[in-house]
Amino acid sequence: MIIARFLGPRVWILVGLILAAAVLVPLANLALPPGHPLHMPSYLVPLFGKYVTYALLALALDLVWGYVGILSLGHGAFFALGGYAMGMYLMRQIGSRGVYGNPILPDFMVFLNWKALPWYWSGFDAFWFAALMVMLVPGLLAFVFGFFAFRSRVTGVYLSIITQAMTYALLLAFFRNDMGFGGNNGLTDFKDILGFPIQAAATRAGLFSASCIALAIGVLLVGWITRSKLGKLMIAVRDAESRTRFIGWRPEDVKLFAFTVSAVMAGIAGALYVPQVGIINPSEFAPVNSIEVVVWAAVGGRGTLIGPILGALLVNYGKTVFTAIAPDSWLFVLGGLFVFVTLVLPRGIVGTIDHGWDAWRARRRSAAKEKGESGDGDGSILPHPAE
Amino acid sequence: MVEHDDMREPLGQDGIAPGASPDDVAAGPSSDPAKADTISSVVSPHPYAAEMRRRRLAAEAQGRARRETLLYLDGVTKSFDGFKAINNLSLVIERGEMRAIIGPNGAGKTTMMDIITGKTRPDRGAVYFNGAVDLTKHDEAAIASMGIGRKFQKPTVFESHTVEDNIRLSLAGPRSVVEALVHRKSTAERERIAEILATIRLTDKRRTFAANLSHGQKQWLEIGMLLAQDPELLLVDEPVAGMTDAETVETARLLREIAATRSVVVVEHDMSFVRELSVKVTCLHEGSVLSEGTLEAVSNDPKVIEVYLGR
Amino acid sequence: MRSAMTWMQRTALAATIAAFGVSGAVAADTKPKGEPIKVGILHSLSGTMAISETTLKDAMLMLIDEQNKKGGLLGRPLEPVVVDPASNWPLFAEKARELISQDKVAAVFGCWTSVSRKSVLPVFKELDSILFYPVQYEGEESERNVFYTGAAPNQQAIPAVDYLMNEGVKRWVLEGTDYVYPRTTNKILEAYLKSKGVAAEDIKVNYTPFGFSDWQTEVSAIKDFGSAGKKTAVVSTVNGDANVPFYKELANQGVSAEDIPVVAFSVGEEELAGIDTSPLVGHLAAWNYFESIDTPQNDDFIAKWHKFIGNDKRVTNDPMEAHYIGFNMWVKAVEKAGTTDPDKVIDAMIGVSVPNLTGGYSTMMPNHHITKPVFIGEIQDDGQFQVVWQTPGLVPGDAWSDYLPESKPLISDWRKPMSCGNFNTATGKCGGAGAEKAAAN
Amino acid sequence: MMRLVRQFLVFLLIALILPIGAYAQSSDPAALIQSFGGKQSFDDTEAVVKKLAAAGDPQVARALNALSKGDLVYRKSDNQVFIASGRGTVDLFDPLTGTKVGEAASRDFSKVRVKNSIRRAVTDALGSLTLRSPDPNTRMAAAGTLFSTATPEAMKTLDAAIAAETVPAIKTKLEEARAAAVLKSDEPAAAKVEAVKTLAGKGDRETLAMIRGVAATSKDAQLKQAATTAAVSIENTIATWTILQNVWYGLSLGSVLLLAAIGLAITFGVMGVINMAHGEMVMLGAYTTFVVQELIRTHAPGLFEVSLAIALPLAFLVSGAVGLVMERCLIRFLYGRPLETLLATFGVSLILQQAVRTIFGPSNREVGNPDFMSGAFDIGLMSVTWNRLWIIVFALVVFVALLALLNKTALGLQMRAVTQNRKMAAAMGIRTPWVDAMTFALGSGIAGIAGVALSQIDNVSPNLGQGYIIDSFMVVVFGGVGNLWGTLVGAMSLGVVNKFLEPYAGAVLGKIVVLVLIILFIQKRPRGLFAQKGRFVDA
C-alpha cells in the first residue's frame, strides 16, 4: 500500500487510537451495564462525539493553516454549511411527525405561512443527495472563493479578513428568515437518521463511531497529502511563496487544492456534528467560532497531525468543565489559556514536545559527534569536488 | 532588407508576431533598425505611409534580430508612483552568454529582474525570451517553467525542508498539483539530485534542514535549486553579498561552471567578484543602460566614473 | 463500586464535585436535613445574552435561598446547580444534558431565547425532565416537559394592540429583529389587525439584524410612515441590545409618544436601566408584571431582591416574576406529588395555582402555559413604568394562535387521556411528536 | 367678490358668537384645575383638560404644561392641586398663578396620572391657547401644532392670529395651518386652490398626504389639477431631500465606523498587530464615560454638561494604559508573528470582557446625553440630530489630530521610521521598543476616545466592543492597511453605500451586500483602496 509507506509510525498509532475509541466507547456504553466501573454514561457519548467532530474541523483547518499558511477565519462557515446540509436531510426525515403534521414542510415554514418547499430543499429527503451536498456545498464555496482570492494573490491578513467577511455575511444571510433555513432558530427537533431514532443510545454510539472513523480517515488523508511531494510543496508555499513561483509552481493551485479539501473535511465534520448536538443554527457561522477553531489548532500545535486534534479535545473538554465549575469566571481561564499558550508554547503542545525532543536528540548526537571527530563543516568552505 | 518590402504583413501584427513564419529566419543578426529607417524614408513619399513602413520594417528587423537572442529587452519602462525605476531600457543576452550587470543602488537592477521573471509588468516596451516568447504575457510560474531561473538577493530557500527536498521540489518536471500528490521518487530523480548536490558542494548536507545552513550555503542551495530547474537562463541577484572572500571565489567558480552550459545574468555590486567572473559587463543607471563592454572598458567610461564617484 | 471509577467518569464528575463545592456555600446555613434536591439553573452568564440572563440566575438563587429558609422542600434542602451555557445554543443542549444526567437535577429553570429553548427541547424530552421557561415567546409550542411561565402572544401582543386601537391608532409599524419571535408575533398581529379591518397599506413590517445600532434610516422611515395623516403606532419586537440605540435615535429624532407611540414586548425595567428615559416618557410596554405595581407581595419581593443582591438600585422585571411563579408552582407540585420524580410532578403541575406578584393568582393550565393579567405601562422618567391599562381578568396563555391558519385547529392538553401538545381538532388526531408520547403512555 | 363678502360675514358672526359661547361654557379656571385632584380615571382627567381648553383662558397653560410633564400633584389629605418640583421635600406652587405657596414632603402628595392621550389633549389645547403668547417660540410651536390639528372652526382664530403676527416665519406657519384648515372645510374650490398653492411651498410628507387626499377626492377639475401639480412638486422635493438625507446618514454611519476603526488603523495598519481586543479598548472608553458620569451625578451634578469633555482624556489614558500593559507584557514578544498576536489578543479580549462583567455587571449601563448632544434640528426636509452631527465633527477632529501627530511630531516621525525600517531606526538611536509601546498605547487610547463617542449612541455593555471589531477590520482592510486616508475614505464610503442600500434591500440584506462588495473589491485590489505601492511591497 502506497499510503503505508508514506506515513510514519506516529500516524498509525494515532489512527489506531482513534479507531480503538470508535469501538471501545460504544462498547463501554452499550455492552456494559450501568453499574459497571467501566461503563460509559450515555450523556458522555454525544459529548465526546461532538469533540471528535471538532477535532476533525481543527484538523481541516490545520491542513490550510499549519501546512499552507493560509489563516482562514471562516472555517466555521464550511462546518456550518455541511451541518445545514445534514440538518436539511434530518428535517425532511421528520416527515409528518412535526407539530403541525405537515408531511412536506418543516414546522418553521408552516407557521410562517410558506406554501411550498423552496427549490433548494428538493433532493434532501435522500441521504445520498444530502451526503453529496455535505461535501459539495462547502467544497464549491471554498473552490469559488479560493479561486478568485488566490488568483488575485490575496494573502496574509487580507485573506484572513475576507474569510471572516465571508462567514459573517453567511451568518447574516442565514439569520434571515426569508432564506428558508429557519432563521435564528435554525433546524432542530430531528427524529431519525437513516431510519434509526436519533436519540437512541445505539444511534448515538453509531454516530460517535462514524465521527471517529471520519476523523481517522481525515488523519490518513491529511497524513498522505502532507507527506507527499505536494505536502512538501505546501510547506514550501507557506515558507517562501514567491520562491515556489520562481521555480515554476503555481502556489494558487496548491492553496486552492488544500483549501477545497479542507472545506470538504470541515463540511463532513459539520454534518456529523449536527445529529449529535441536535441543532444547527446560524450562530455556527459566527466569526468568533471560527477564531476558536484557530485557537484549538494553535493550542495543540499547528503543522502537526496530532496537535489540532489534541487541541480541540483539550480546549473543549476544558470548556465543558470550567463552564460548570466556574460559570462566573471561566472566561478568565480560557482567555488566560490563549495568552499562556501563545507566549509560552508558541508551537503548541505537540510542537513544543516535538521541538524539545528534536533538540534533545540533536544535542546527544552532536555530543556523540564531538567525541568522534574534531568538528563539522558548518560555515567553513566545502572541499572542492574532484573534477 | 529591401527584398522583404513587398511582404504585405498586416500592420496590426507589427511588433507582436515574433517568428510567425519560418522563412523569416534567413535574416541575419546584423539587422540595424536605424538603417532601415533611412532607406524606407527615401523610398516612400507619403509621410504617414512612410512612418508605418518604417515602423514595420523596424519591427521586422527587430524580430529577426531578437529571434537569435535568448533574452531581449527593448524600450522597457516601468514607474512606481511617478518614479521611473526602469527607463527605456534595452538589453540583449545571447545564448550561452554570461553577463554581469552592475550599477549603483536604485539603478533598476532588481526591477529589471522582476520584469523578466513576470513579477512586475512593464508600463511599456518589449521583453522576449528565446526570441519568440513575449514574457510580459506570462506569470512567474510560466516563465520559470520556460527555463528562466532566478536567485533572489536575500537567499530564499525552503527552510523547513532538507537540502535534498529543496532540490527535489525544484527539479524540472510537471508542475501540476495532482502529479505532486501522487509523485513517486525514482532512481533518475535521485541521481539528478546527487549530481546537483555535488555541483553546489552540499552533498554531505543533503539531510540537513535548510534553516540550519550558513548564509553562503543557502546561496549555493538556491543556485542548486535553479540548476534543478534546468533553465536556459539564470538570473542571479547579488550572489556573494555577505559572503567571505573564500566563499566569493568559490561562488565565482560555481557560476562559471554553470555558464558553461547555459546563459547567466549576474547582478552584482562587488567589483572584485565581477572581475573574477571576467565577462561582458553592463552598467545600469537610473533605469537605463549607461555603458556596456568589458569590465575594463566600462570602469574607464567617464559616465560610469561620474555616476559612481559623483560630481 | 465507586472506588473503581474509570478516569473518564472521574474527570467528568470533577465538574459535579466542584459545582457541589460552589453551591455548598450557598446552602451551608440551611436547616433542613437529608440529601439535597438539586435544581438546575441554565442561564447564560457570558456572551451576548448574559446581559439579560444573569439577573435570572440571581433571582433563582434568591428563590431557592428563600425556600431553604422556609424549611426546604419535602424536608430536604434545595441545592442550586449553576452552569454557564455562554450564549452558545449547542452548549445549552450539552449543559442541559449534563444537569439532568450527571447532576441529576429535579428540574431546570432556564433559557431565554427561543433558539436556546429549541436547542434543549430534545434533551428534556429524551431524558424526561422538567424545564421552566420564563420569557415571553412566540407560542406555537407545547411540550410535555416544558412549562411556559412567560407570556404567549395572546398574553402580551394582542392586548397591547387592542389598547392602541382603543386609543385611535389606525396605522401600524411592526418593527422587529429578524428572528422567530418577532416574525411569528408579527404574522399573528398582521392577521389580527386585518381581521379588525386594518388595510394592508396601513401596516408596515420591517426587520433589522441582531445588535443593530444604526437606526437613523429606520426611525426616519417610521416618521415618514407616520406622517400620512392617520394616527400611527410602532409595535416593537426589537430584541435586547438593539433597543438602546433604537430608543436613543427615537428620542433624538423627536419621535414623541404623543405623535407615534412605540409599544415594546422586549423592553422592561432591566433594558431601560441603560437609557436616560426622560425623552421616552409615554412610550409603552406590555408585560404581565411591572416593578411599579403596588401590591404587598411585590413590595416584599423587591425588598428581598434588594437585600439578596446587595444593591437597592437593581430593578425587577417580568421574567423574574415568571421564575417566581414557576418556582412556587414547582414547589407546590412537588409537595402535592410527594416526590421530585418528573413524571409525577408533570402530572401534579396542572391546576396548581400560586399567587403572582401583581395581586392575583396564576394557574398552570393543561397546555402548560399559565394564566396571567396583562398590563400596559407607559415609560416614566425614572425608568419605571406606569400602568395605564390592564386586562379586566386573567388571560390564559394560548399555545397555538388562532390567527395563524395552520395552528388554528390545534389545541393542547397534557391531561390524560388526551396527553397531547398539538391535538388537531379538525382531524381529531394528535399530530406529530405528541403521537409517540401518547402511545407510550 | 361674493366669496370675500361671505367670508367676512361669517367671520363677523363667529367673532361675535365665539366669545359668548366661550363664556357661556366656562366656569372658573381655578376651580376647573382643582378638579384634577383626587383619584380619578384617565377619562376624567382628559375631560377636565378639554374643559380647560374650551375655557380659553391662557392662564391655564401653566397648569396644563405641568400636567403634561407630570409635575401636577394633589394633596392626599384634601385633594388640593399644586405644581410640585423637587424630590423628597418639594416646593409647591399655585397651579394658576405660579406663585410659591410652600414646601412639603412629597409622600403626602400624589401625581395626577397622565397618559399619551391626555398629553396629546394638552398639546392640542396649548396650541390654541398659546397662539397669542408673547414668546415667539411658544407661538411658533403652537402654529406647528395647529397645522396637523386645525379644524375648519379654528380658521377664525388663525385669521386673527395671522393679522396680529409680526414675525414673518411664524406668519408663514400660521398661514400654512390656515390653509390646512381650509382644505378640511367646505370652503369653495377657489379658496382651496389658493390653500393648495400655499401648502405646495411647505412640501413635507404630511402636506403631501393632505394634498393627495384633496387630489383624490376633489370633484372640481381646477382644484384637482392644482392639487396634482402640487403633489408632484412636493414629491420631487422629497426625493431630492431623501438623497441628501441618505448621504447624511451614510456620513454619520461612516463617522462611527471611522471612530471605531481609526485606533485599529494604528495598531493593525501601522504596526501590523491584529488586535482582537481592539473592541474592548472601545468598551473601556465607554465604561470610563459611565464612571465619570456616575461620579459627577453623585458629587458634582453641575458638571454633567461637560462630563464628556472630562471623560475624553480619561478614556484615552485608561485604554492607552491597558494598551501599554498589553504591549509590554504580551505583544512585544510576538512581533513578526501576526497570527499568534491574533490568538493572544483574542484571549485578552475575553479576559477584559469578563473583567468588566464582573466589575460593572452584565447589564447595560446608563450614559446620559448632555443637552448639546440631544435633539435635532431641520434643514429643509432633513432632520439632523445633534449627537450625530457632533460625532461626525468629533471623528474628523480625531482624524486630523492623529494625522498631525503622525506627520508633524517627533513621536510620529519615529513611529513611521520604526514601521518602515526597524533596524535602521534602531541604528539611528531611536528606542524602538519605546516607540512600539507608545504607538500601541496611542492606538488603544484612540479606541478609548471612540468609546466615549459611541457611548452616546449605543449600549454600554460588556458586549459593546464585539459589535464593532469586525466592521473595524473591514474598514481598515478596505481602505488599505497602513494608510490613514484609506481608513477615512473606506469608512465614509462603506457608510454611504450601506445607507443607500438600506431603504431598498433592508438593513440585513444591505449589510450582506456590503460585505460581499468588500470581498469582491479585495479580489480586485488585494491591498485595499489606498494600497502602499512600490517594489518593496511583497507578500
PDB file of N, CA and C in Angstrom, chain A residues 38 43 109 159 255 261 348 365:
ATOM      1  N   LEU A  38     -16.472   0.327  34.294  1.00  0.00           N
ATOM      2  CA  LEU A  38     -16.010   0.835  33.007  1.00  0.00           C
ATOM      3  C   LEU A  38     -17.155   1.367  32.144  1.00  0.00           C
ATOM      4  N   TYR A  43     -24.780  10.131  28.460  1.00  0.00           N
ATOM      5  CA  TYR A  43     -24.689  11.542  28.101  1.00  0.00           C
ATOM      6  C   TYR A  43     -23.300  11.918  27.612  1.00  0.00           C
ATOM      7  N   MET A 109     -41.564  26.558   8.478  1.00  0.00           N
ATOM      8  CA  MET A 109     -42.172  27.066   7.252  1.00  0.00           C
ATOM      9  C   MET A 109     -43.685  27.113   7.392  1.00  0.00           C
ATOM     10  N   LEU A 159      -6.413  38.004   3.466  1.00  0.00           N
ATOM     11  CA  LEU A 159      -7.179  36.789   3.234  1.00  0.00           C
ATOM     12  C   LEU A 159      -7.953  36.421   4.494  1.00  0.00           C
ATOM     13  N   LYS A 255      -2.759  26.138  -3.014  1.00  0.00           N
ATOM     14  CA  LYS A 255      -3.645  26.678  -1.982  1.00  0.00           C
ATOM     15  C   LYS A 255      -5.084  26.286  -2.242  1.00  0.00           C
ATOM     16  N   VAL A 261     -10.077  20.902  -0.212  1.00  0.00           N
ATOM     17  CA  VAL A 261     -10.087  19.649   0.544  1.00  0.00           C
ATOM     18  C   VAL A 261     -10.454  19.920   1.996  1.00  0.00           C
ATOM     19  N   GLY A 348       2.597  25.342  20.245  1.00  0.00           N
ATOM     20  CA  GLY A 348       1.518  24.479  20.702  1.00  0.00           C
ATOM     21  C   GLY A 348       2.090  23.340  21.532  1.00  0.00           C
ATOM     22  N   ARG A 365      23.304  13.837  19.689  1.00  0.00           N
ATOM     23  CA  ARG A 365      24.048  13.446  18.508  1.00  0.00           C
ATOM     24  C   ARG A 365      25.330  14.263  18.384  1.00  0.00           C
TER      25      ARG A 365
END
